[in-house]
Each structure stands twice: as structure tokens, then as C-alpha cells.
GROMACS .gro file of C-alpha atoms in nm:
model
  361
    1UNK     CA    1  -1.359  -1.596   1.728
    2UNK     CA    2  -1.643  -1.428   1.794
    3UNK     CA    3  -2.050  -1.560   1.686
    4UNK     CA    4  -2.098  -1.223   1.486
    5UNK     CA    5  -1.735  -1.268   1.291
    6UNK     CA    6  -1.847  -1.632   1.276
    7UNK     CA    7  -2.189  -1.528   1.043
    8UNK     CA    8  -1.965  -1.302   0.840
    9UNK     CA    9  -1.758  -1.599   0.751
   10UNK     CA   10  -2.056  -1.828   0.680
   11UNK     CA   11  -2.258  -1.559   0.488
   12UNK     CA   12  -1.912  -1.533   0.289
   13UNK     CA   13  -1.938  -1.879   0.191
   14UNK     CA   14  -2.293  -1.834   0.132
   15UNK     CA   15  -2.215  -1.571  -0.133
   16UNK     CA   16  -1.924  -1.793  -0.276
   17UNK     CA   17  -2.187  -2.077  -0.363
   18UNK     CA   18  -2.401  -1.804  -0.509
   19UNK     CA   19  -2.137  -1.699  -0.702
   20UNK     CA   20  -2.057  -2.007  -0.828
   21UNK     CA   21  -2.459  -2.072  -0.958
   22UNK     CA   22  -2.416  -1.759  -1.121
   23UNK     CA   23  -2.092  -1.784  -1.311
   24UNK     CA   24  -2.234  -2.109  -1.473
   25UNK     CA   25  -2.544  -1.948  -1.558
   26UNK     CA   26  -2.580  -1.869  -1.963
   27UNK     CA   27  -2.711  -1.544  -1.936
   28UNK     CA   28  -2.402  -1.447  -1.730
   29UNK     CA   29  -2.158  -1.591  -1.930
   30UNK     CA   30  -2.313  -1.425  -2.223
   31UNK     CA   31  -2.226  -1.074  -2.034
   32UNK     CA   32  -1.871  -0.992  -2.055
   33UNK     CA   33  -1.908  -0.738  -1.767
   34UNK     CA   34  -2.104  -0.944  -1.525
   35UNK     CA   35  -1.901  -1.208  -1.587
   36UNK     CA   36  -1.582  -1.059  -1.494
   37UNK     CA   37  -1.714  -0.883  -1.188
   38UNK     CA   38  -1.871  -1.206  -1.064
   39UNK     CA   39  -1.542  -1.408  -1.119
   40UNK     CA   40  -1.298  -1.140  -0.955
   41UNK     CA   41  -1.565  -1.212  -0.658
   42UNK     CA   42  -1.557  -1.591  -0.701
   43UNK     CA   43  -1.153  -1.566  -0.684
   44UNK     CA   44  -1.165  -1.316  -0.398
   45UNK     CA   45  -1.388  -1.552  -0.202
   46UNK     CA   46  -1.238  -1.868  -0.231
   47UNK     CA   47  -0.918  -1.841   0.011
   48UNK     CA   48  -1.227  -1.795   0.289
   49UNK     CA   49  -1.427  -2.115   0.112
   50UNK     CA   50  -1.063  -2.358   0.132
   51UNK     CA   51  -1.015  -2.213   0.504
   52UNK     CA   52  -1.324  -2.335   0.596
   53UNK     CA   53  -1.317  -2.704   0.466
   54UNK     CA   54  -0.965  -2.708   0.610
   55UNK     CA   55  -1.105  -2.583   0.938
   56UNK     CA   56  -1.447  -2.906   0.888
   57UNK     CA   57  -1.143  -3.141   0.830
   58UNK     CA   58  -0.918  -3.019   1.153
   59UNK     CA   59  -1.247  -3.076   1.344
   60UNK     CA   60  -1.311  -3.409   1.227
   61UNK     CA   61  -0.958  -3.497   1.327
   62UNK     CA   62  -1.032  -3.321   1.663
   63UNK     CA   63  -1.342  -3.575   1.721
   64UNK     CA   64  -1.214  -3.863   1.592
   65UNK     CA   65  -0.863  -3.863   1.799
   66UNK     CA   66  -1.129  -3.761   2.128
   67UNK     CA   67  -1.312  -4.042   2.025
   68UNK     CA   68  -0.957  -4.263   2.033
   69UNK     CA   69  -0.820  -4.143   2.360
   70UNK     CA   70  -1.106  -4.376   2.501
   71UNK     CA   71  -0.878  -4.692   2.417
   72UNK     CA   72  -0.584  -4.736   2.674
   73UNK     CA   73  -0.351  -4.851   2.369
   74UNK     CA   74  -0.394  -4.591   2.164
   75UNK     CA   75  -0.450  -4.267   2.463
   76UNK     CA   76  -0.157  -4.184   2.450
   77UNK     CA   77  -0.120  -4.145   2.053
   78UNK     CA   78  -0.454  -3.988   2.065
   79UNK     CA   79  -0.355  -3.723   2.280
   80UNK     CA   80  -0.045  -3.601   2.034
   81UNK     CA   81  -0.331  -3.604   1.772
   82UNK     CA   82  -0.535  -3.413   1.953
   83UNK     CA   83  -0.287  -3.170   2.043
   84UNK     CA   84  -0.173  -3.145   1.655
   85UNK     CA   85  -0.580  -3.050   1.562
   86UNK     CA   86  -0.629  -2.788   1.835
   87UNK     CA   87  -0.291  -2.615   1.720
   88UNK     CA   88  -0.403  -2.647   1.347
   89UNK     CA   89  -0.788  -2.504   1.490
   90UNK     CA   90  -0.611  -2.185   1.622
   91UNK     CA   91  -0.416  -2.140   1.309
   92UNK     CA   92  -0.694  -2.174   1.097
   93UNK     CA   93  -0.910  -1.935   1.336
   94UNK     CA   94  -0.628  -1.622   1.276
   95UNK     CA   95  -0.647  -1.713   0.912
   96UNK     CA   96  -1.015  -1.720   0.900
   97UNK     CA   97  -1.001  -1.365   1.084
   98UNK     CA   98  -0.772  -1.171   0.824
   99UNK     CA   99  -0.984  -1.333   0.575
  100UNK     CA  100  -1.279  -1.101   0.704
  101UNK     CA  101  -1.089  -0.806   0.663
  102UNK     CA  102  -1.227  -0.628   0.348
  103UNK     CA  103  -0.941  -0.656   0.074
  104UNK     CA  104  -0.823  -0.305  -0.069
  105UNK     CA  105  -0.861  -0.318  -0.451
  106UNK     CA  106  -0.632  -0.124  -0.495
  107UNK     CA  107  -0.374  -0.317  -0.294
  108UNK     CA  108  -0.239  -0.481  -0.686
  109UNK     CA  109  -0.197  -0.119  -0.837
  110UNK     CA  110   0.081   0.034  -0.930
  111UNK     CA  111   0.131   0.436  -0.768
  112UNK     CA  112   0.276   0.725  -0.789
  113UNK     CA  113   0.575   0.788  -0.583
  114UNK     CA  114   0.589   1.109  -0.464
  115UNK     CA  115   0.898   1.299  -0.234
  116UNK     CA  116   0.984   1.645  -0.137
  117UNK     CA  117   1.217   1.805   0.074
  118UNK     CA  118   1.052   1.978   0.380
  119UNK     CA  119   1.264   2.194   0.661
  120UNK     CA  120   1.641   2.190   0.681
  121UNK     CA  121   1.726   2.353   0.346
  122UNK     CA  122   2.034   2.141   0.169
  123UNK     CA  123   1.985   1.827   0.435
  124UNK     CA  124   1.638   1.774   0.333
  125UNK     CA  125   1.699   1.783  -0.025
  126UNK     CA  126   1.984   1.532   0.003
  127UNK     CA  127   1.745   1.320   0.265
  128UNK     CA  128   1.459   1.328  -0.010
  129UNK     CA  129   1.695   1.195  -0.225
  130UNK     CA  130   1.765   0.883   0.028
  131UNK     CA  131   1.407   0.812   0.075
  132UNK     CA  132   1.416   0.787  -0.320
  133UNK     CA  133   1.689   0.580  -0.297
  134UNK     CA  134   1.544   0.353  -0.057
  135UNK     CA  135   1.232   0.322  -0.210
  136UNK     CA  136   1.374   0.175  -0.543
  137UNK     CA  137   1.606  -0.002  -0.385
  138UNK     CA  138   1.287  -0.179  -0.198
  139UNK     CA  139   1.109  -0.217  -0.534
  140UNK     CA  140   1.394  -0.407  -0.704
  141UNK     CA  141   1.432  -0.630  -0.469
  142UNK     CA  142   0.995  -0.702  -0.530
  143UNK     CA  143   1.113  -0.675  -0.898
  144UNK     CA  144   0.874  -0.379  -0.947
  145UNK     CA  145   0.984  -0.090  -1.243
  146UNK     CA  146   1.024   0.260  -1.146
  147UNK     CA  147   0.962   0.518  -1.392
  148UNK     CA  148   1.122   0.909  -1.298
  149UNK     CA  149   0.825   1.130  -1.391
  150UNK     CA  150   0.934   1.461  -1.319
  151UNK     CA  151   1.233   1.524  -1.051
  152UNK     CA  152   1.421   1.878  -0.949
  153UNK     CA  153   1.775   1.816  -0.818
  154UNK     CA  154   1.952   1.953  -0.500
  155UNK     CA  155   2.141   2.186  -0.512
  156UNK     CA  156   2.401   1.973  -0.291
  157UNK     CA  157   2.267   1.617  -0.367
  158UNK     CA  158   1.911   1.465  -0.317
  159UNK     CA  159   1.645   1.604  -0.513
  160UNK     CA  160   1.379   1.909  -0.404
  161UNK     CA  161   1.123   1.699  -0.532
  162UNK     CA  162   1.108   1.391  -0.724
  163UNK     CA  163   0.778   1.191  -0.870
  164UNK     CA  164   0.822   0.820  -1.012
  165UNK     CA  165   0.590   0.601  -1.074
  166UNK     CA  166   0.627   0.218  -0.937
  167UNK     CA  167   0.487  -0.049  -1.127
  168UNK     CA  168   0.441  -0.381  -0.984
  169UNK     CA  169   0.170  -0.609  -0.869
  170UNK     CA  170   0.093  -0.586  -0.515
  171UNK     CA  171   0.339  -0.216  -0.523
  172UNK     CA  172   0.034  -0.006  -0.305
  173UNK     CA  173  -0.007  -0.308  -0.065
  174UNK     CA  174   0.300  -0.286   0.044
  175UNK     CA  175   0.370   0.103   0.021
  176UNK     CA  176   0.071   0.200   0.107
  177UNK     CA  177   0.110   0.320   0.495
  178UNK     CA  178   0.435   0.528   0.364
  179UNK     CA  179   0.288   0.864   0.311
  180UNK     CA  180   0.367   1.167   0.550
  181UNK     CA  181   0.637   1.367   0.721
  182UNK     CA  182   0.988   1.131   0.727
  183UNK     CA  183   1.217   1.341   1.012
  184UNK     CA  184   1.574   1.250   0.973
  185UNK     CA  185   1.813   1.313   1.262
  186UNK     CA  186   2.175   1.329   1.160
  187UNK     CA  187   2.519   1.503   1.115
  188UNK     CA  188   2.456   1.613   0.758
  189UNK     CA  189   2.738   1.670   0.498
  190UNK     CA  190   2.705   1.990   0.444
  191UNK     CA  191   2.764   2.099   0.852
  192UNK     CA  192   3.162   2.145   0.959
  193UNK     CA  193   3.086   2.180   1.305
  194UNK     CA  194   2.978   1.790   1.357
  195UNK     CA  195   2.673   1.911   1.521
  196UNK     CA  196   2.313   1.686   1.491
  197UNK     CA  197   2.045   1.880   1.262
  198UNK     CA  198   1.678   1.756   1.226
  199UNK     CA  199   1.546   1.797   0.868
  200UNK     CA  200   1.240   1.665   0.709
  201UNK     CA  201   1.055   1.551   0.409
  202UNK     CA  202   0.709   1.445   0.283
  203UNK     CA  203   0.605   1.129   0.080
  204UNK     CA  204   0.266   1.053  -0.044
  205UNK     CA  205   0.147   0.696  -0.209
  206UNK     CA  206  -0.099   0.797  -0.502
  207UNK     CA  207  -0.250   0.450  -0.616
  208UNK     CA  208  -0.323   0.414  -1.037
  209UNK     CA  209  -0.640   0.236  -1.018
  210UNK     CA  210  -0.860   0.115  -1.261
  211UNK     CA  211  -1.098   0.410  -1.134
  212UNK     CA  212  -0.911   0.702  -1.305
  213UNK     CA  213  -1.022   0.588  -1.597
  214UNK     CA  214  -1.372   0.747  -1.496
  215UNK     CA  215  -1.231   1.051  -1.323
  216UNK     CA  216  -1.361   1.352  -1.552
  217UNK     CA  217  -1.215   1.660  -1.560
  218UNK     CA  218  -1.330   1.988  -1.740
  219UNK     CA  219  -1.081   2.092  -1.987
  220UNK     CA  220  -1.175   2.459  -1.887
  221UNK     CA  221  -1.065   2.391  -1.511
  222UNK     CA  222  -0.719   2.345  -1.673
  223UNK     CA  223  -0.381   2.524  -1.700
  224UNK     CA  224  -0.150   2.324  -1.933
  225UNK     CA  225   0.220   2.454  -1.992
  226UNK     CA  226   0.486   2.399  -2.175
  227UNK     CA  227   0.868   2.400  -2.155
  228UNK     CA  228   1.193   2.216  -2.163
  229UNK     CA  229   1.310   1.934  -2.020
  230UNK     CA  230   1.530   1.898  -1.779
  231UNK     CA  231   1.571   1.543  -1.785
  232UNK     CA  232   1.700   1.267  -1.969
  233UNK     CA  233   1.675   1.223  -2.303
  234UNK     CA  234   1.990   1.365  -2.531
  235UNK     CA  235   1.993   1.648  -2.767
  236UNK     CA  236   1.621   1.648  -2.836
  237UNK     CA  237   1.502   1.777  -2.499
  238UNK     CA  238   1.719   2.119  -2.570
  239UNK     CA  239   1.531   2.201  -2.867
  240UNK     CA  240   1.167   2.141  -2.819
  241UNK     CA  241   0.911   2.244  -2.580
  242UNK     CA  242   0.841   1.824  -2.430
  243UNK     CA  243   0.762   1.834  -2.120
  244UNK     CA  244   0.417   1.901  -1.950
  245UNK     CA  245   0.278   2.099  -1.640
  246UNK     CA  246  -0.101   2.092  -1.581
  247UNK     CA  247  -0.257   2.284  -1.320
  248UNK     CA  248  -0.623   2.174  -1.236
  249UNK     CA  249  -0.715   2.566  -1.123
  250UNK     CA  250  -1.025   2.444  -0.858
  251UNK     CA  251  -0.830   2.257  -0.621
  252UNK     CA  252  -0.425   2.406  -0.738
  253UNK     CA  253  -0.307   2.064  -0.767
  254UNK     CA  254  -0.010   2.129  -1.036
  255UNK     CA  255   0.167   1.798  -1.200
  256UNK     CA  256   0.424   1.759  -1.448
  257UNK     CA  257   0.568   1.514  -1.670
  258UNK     CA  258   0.952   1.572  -1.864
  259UNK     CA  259   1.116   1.209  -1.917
  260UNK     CA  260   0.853   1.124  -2.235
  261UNK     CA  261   1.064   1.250  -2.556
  262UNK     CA  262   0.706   1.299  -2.705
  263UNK     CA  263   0.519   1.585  -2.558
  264UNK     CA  264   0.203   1.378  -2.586
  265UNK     CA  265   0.322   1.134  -2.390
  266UNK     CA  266   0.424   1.359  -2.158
  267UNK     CA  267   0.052   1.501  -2.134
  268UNK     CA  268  -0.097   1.151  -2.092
  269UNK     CA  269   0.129   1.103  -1.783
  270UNK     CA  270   0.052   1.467  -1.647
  271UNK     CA  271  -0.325   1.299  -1.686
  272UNK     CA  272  -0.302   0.993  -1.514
  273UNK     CA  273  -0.087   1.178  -1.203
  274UNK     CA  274  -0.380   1.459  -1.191
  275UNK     CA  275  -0.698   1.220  -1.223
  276UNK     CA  276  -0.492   0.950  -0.969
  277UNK     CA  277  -0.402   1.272  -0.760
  278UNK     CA  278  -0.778   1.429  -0.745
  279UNK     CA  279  -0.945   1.054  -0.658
  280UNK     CA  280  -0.701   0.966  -0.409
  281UNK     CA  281  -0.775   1.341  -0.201
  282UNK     CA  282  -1.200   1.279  -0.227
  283UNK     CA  283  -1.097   0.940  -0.077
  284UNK     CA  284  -0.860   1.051   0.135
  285UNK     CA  285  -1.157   1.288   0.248
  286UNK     CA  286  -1.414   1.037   0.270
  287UNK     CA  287  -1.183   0.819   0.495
  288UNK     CA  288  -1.119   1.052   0.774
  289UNK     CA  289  -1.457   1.170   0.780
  290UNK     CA  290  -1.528   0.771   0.862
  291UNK     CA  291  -1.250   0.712   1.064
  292UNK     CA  292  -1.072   0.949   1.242
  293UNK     CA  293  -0.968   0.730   1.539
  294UNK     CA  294  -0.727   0.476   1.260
  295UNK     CA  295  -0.377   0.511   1.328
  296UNK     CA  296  -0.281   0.391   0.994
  297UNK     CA  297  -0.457   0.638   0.739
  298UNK     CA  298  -0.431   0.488   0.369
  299UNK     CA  299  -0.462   0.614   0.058
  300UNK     CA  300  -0.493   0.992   0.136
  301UNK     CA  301  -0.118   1.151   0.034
  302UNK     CA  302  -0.135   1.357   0.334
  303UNK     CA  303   0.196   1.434   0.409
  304UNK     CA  304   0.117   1.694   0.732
  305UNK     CA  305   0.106   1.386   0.967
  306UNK     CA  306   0.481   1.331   1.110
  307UNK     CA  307   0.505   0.927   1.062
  308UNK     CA  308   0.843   0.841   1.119
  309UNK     CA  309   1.231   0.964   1.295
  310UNK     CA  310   1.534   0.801   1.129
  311UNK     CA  311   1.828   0.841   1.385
  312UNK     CA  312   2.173   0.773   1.220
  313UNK     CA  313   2.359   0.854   1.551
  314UNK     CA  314   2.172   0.548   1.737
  315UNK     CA  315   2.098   0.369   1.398
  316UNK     CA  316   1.719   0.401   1.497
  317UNK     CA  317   1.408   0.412   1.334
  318UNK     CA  318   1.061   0.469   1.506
  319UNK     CA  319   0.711   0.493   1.346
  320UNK     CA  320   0.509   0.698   1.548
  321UNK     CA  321   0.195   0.556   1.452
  322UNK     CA  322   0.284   0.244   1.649
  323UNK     CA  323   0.345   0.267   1.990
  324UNK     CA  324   0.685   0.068   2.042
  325UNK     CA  325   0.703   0.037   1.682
  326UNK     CA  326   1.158   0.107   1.721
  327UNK     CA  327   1.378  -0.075   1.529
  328UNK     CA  328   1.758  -0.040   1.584
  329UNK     CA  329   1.843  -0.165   1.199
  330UNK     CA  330   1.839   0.229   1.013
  331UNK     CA  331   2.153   0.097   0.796
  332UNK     CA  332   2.011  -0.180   0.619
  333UNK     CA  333   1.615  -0.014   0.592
  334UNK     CA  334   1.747   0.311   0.453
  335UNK     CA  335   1.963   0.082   0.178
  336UNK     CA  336   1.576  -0.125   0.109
  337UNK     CA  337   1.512  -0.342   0.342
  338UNK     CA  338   1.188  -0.212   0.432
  339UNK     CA  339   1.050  -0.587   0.490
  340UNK     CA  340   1.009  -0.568   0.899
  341UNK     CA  341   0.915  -0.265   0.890
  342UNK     CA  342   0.600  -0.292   0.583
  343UNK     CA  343   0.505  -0.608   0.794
  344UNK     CA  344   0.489  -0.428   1.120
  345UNK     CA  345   0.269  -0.237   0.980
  346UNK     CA  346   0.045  -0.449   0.832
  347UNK     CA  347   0.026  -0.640   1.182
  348UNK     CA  348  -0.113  -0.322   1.282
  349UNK     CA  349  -0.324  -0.208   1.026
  350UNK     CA  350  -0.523  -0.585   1.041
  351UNK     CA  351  -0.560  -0.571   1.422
  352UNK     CA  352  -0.714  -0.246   1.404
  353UNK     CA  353  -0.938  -0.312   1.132
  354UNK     CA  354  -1.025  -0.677   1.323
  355UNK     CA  355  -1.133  -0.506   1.592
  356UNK     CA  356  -1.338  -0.255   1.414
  357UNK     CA  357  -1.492  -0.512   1.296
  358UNK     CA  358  -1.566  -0.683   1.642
  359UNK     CA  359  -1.698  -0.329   1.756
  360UNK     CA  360  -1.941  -0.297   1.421
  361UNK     CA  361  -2.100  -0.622   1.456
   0.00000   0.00000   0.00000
């Protein structure tokens, strides 16, 4: 580890024994606000805090089995003990280094899934449909909920679009690198002549953070419509007007909302989508403005980026974000199994951001 990454760490700690002075300070306690801010800290801070005293005791072992290999009797014990604490060290010195990597609070909120069929007409719309599939396959094997907000079938299978919303701590953590062009290359269905077609379709990962909540919008910039579901929900969405489509004019972002039975409910959801949908774009903005070298873009729901091929004729899947990121296990990923492949990614996305770090200091 470097000396600059080794100051982060300690003024870290620093702040972590500042933090604990304040929290058991009376005039903190006495403000709800500051008090919850400082503890989220406090909590935040403390895996770095137990790494360290793990990392003082490791040492200590270090020096005192050094100190031992000095007696003839006991070198050759001393030795395996010494071994043992320089293994631990290096351990505890990768720990210690994802520890500096700034946490994503939004990395615990839940998002908005959304998928729609790109180029390739009938395939795409039945390949949207198996992202879907794989996606909430994924999230009930996390045990997250998914929620259909608004979907528009195929006309052969699959849907044209679809928008759910995935609830589930740690859901945008692990989702979070997922948004842009999927290319699928296959024999689809609907072709007689066995012949390989490339289709394509776009997913963007809209976090729900507690930061909507201070999104404002102008009413006037609005468009809200009416009309009937097409959804679920029985006799009742024939005969009233439920669901919800809200265009916010300025930028033309349009959402809708039809699985509520309530057409108020179906407006607050429209509401969440837009405000989530409008905050994640001026970050998504602010990021590549700051860093337009990162492979791994997050949190922008651009889906003009082509991230990934799934080959079903050589059962292959490559992200091309990640140079030799191939793996030759399509069947079980496309059925949820996205585990290697999240953690790949993550691999990458903390070595990049480690040595942006390196490069900063």
C-alpha cells in the first residue's frame, strides 16, 4: 500500500474517533438529524477502524514470532508463525484498500428496472423478455420483490418494453453496472431457415434513493394522461381510466404506471419513476463530465453504450467493458445466475477506482 492511501486510512480513523466524541455529545443527541447523519458515518467507518486493530494485532504477532526465531528450539515454530502473520498482513492490506473506496449510497436502494427491445423486430422483443426473465430470476434467488410497473407485450413473446421495480437491500449494488445495449446472437424462433440473427435490447438501472424525495418538479412542465389498463387486475381495469402516463415536457422523459387498481397510486408510481428518472440523468451527466476514461459507468441509464454479446450457438457471454471478461456458461446466467458475472464486475469496478485513487493522491 501506498504512504498517501496509508494517510487516507489513518485520517479515516481519525474521523471515526471524532465521530464517536460527537455522537456522545448532548447537544447532538438532542438533534435528531445530526444524530442520524453522524451515526450512518460512525457505522460506515467502523469496518476501516476493526481492519486496522486487526492489522496492530497481525503486527504484533509478526514481531513477537521475529523476536522467537532467535531461540534454536522454538525457530522453527517461529518461522510457521511468521509465515501465518505476513499472509494475514497481505490480507488485511487488500481489505484495508477496498475499504478506501468511497461507498455508493445508493448501493442499498431499491431501482427501477427498465428493458426495451432494440433492432431485430420480433427477436428483440422475445430477447427483452429473457433479460426480464433473467433478471427476476436473479432477484429471487437475493430474495428481492419485483413489482411490474408498466410492460407492453410482443407480439410473438417477450415484451417491447417492460418497467419493474426491484426491491431489496443491496438490489443497485449488485445491478448497478447492467445498463446498456444487451446484443443477443442466436437462431430465433420465429426464423425457418435456421440461420443466426443478431438482435438487441437496452436496459437501464434507475436507483430509488432517498434523494427523490427532494427532486422538485413544476406541475406546469407536466403532461399527465389517462387511460386503461392493460394489465392485471380483473374486471375493474376495463371500466375505468387507472393507469397513468406523465410526460415531463423539458427533457420528453414519458413514464407510466397501470398495475395500481387505484389511479392515485398509479400517479405516485409515475412520480417516483420520473423524479428517480430526472436525478439519475443530471448524475449520469455529472459523472461523465468527471470521468470519461471509467469503463464501468454507474448510475446513468444510458443504454447507447453496447455492454454485452450473449452467443447461444457457443453458449458465450462477453462484457465488452472488460477486456477478457468471456464466460462460456450463457445457459445457466440467462436462467439467473448472474453471480460470476456481478462479481467480475465489481473486481473491475474496485481496481479502477483503487487506482484512481493512487493517481489523485
Amino acid at each position: 500500500m501506498t504512504p498517501t492511501l496509508r494517510r487516507k486510512l489513518e485520517a479515516l480513523a481519525e474521523r471515526r474517533e471524532e465521530l464517536e466524541r460527537l455522537l456522545a455529545d448532548p447537544g447532538v443527541v438532542a438533534d435528531n438529524e445530526r444524530f442520524r447523519d453522524y451515526s450512518r458515518e460512525f457505522a460506515q467507518l467502523e469496518p476501516v477502524a476493526l481492519a486496522l486493530a486487526e492489522e496492530a494485532r497481525a503486527r504484533q504477532d509478526l514481531e513477537a514470532a521475529l523476536a522467537m526465531r532467535a531461540d534454536p528450539e522454538l525457530a522453527e515454530l517461529a518461522e510457521e508463525e511468521i509465515d501465518t502473520a505476513n499472509a494475514r498482513l497481505a490480507e488485511l492490506e487488500d481489505e484495508l484498500s477496498l475499504l478506501l473506496i468511497p461507498r455508493d449510497s445508493r448501493d442499498d436502494a431499491n431501482l427501477f428496472l427498465e428493458i426495451r427491445a432494440g433492432t431485430g423486430g420480433d427477436e428483440a422483443a422475445i430477447f427483452a423478455g429473457d433479460l426480464f426473465r433473467m433478471y427476476a430470476r436473479y432477484a429471487e434467488r437475493r430474495g428481492w420483490k419485483v413489482d411490474i410497473e408498466s410492460d407492453s407485450p410482443g407480439e410473438h413473446g417477450g415484451y417491447k418494453e417492460i418497467v419493474a421495480k426491484v426491491i431489496g437491500r443491496g438490489a443497485f449494488a449488485r445491478l448497478k453496472f447492467e445498463s446498456g445495449t444487451h446484443r443477443v446472437q442466436r437462431v430465433p424462433a420465429t426464423e425457418s431457415q435456421g440461420r443466426i440473427h443478431t438482435s438487441a435490447a437496452t436496459v437501464a438501472i434507475i436507483p430509488e434513493d432517498e434523494a427523490i424525495d427532494e427532486v422538485v418538479i413544476n406541475p406546469a412542465d407536466l403532461r399527465i394522461d389517462t387511460f386503461r389498463s392493460s394489465g392485471a387486475g380483473g374486471q375493474h381495469v376495463n371500466k375505468t381510466d387507472s393507469a397513468i402516463r406523465i410526460t415531463h415536457l423539458p427533457t420528453g422523459v414519458v413514464v407510466e404506471s397501470q398495475t395500481q387498481r387505484s389511479q392515485h397510486a398509479n400517479r405516485d408510481n409515475a412520480m417516483k419513476r420520473l423524479k428517480a428518472q430526472l436525478l439519475d440523468a443530471e448524475r449520469g451527466r455529472q459523472l461523465a463530465a468527471q470521468a470519461e476514461s471509467r469503463k464501468l459507468q454507474v448510475g446513468s441509464g444510458d443504454r447507447s453504450q453496447r455492454i454485452r454479446t450473449y452467443n447461444f450457438p457457443q453458449g458465450r457471454i462477453t462484457d465488452h467493458r472488460v477486456e477478457g471478461l468471456t464466460l462460456y456458461d450463457l445457459p445457466n446466467i440467462i436462467e439467473g445466475d448472474l453471480d460470476p458475472l456481478v462479481d467480475r464486475l465489481l473486481r473491475e469496478y474496485q481496481a479502477d477506482e483503487l487506482a484512481r485513487l493512487s493517481d489523485v493522491a
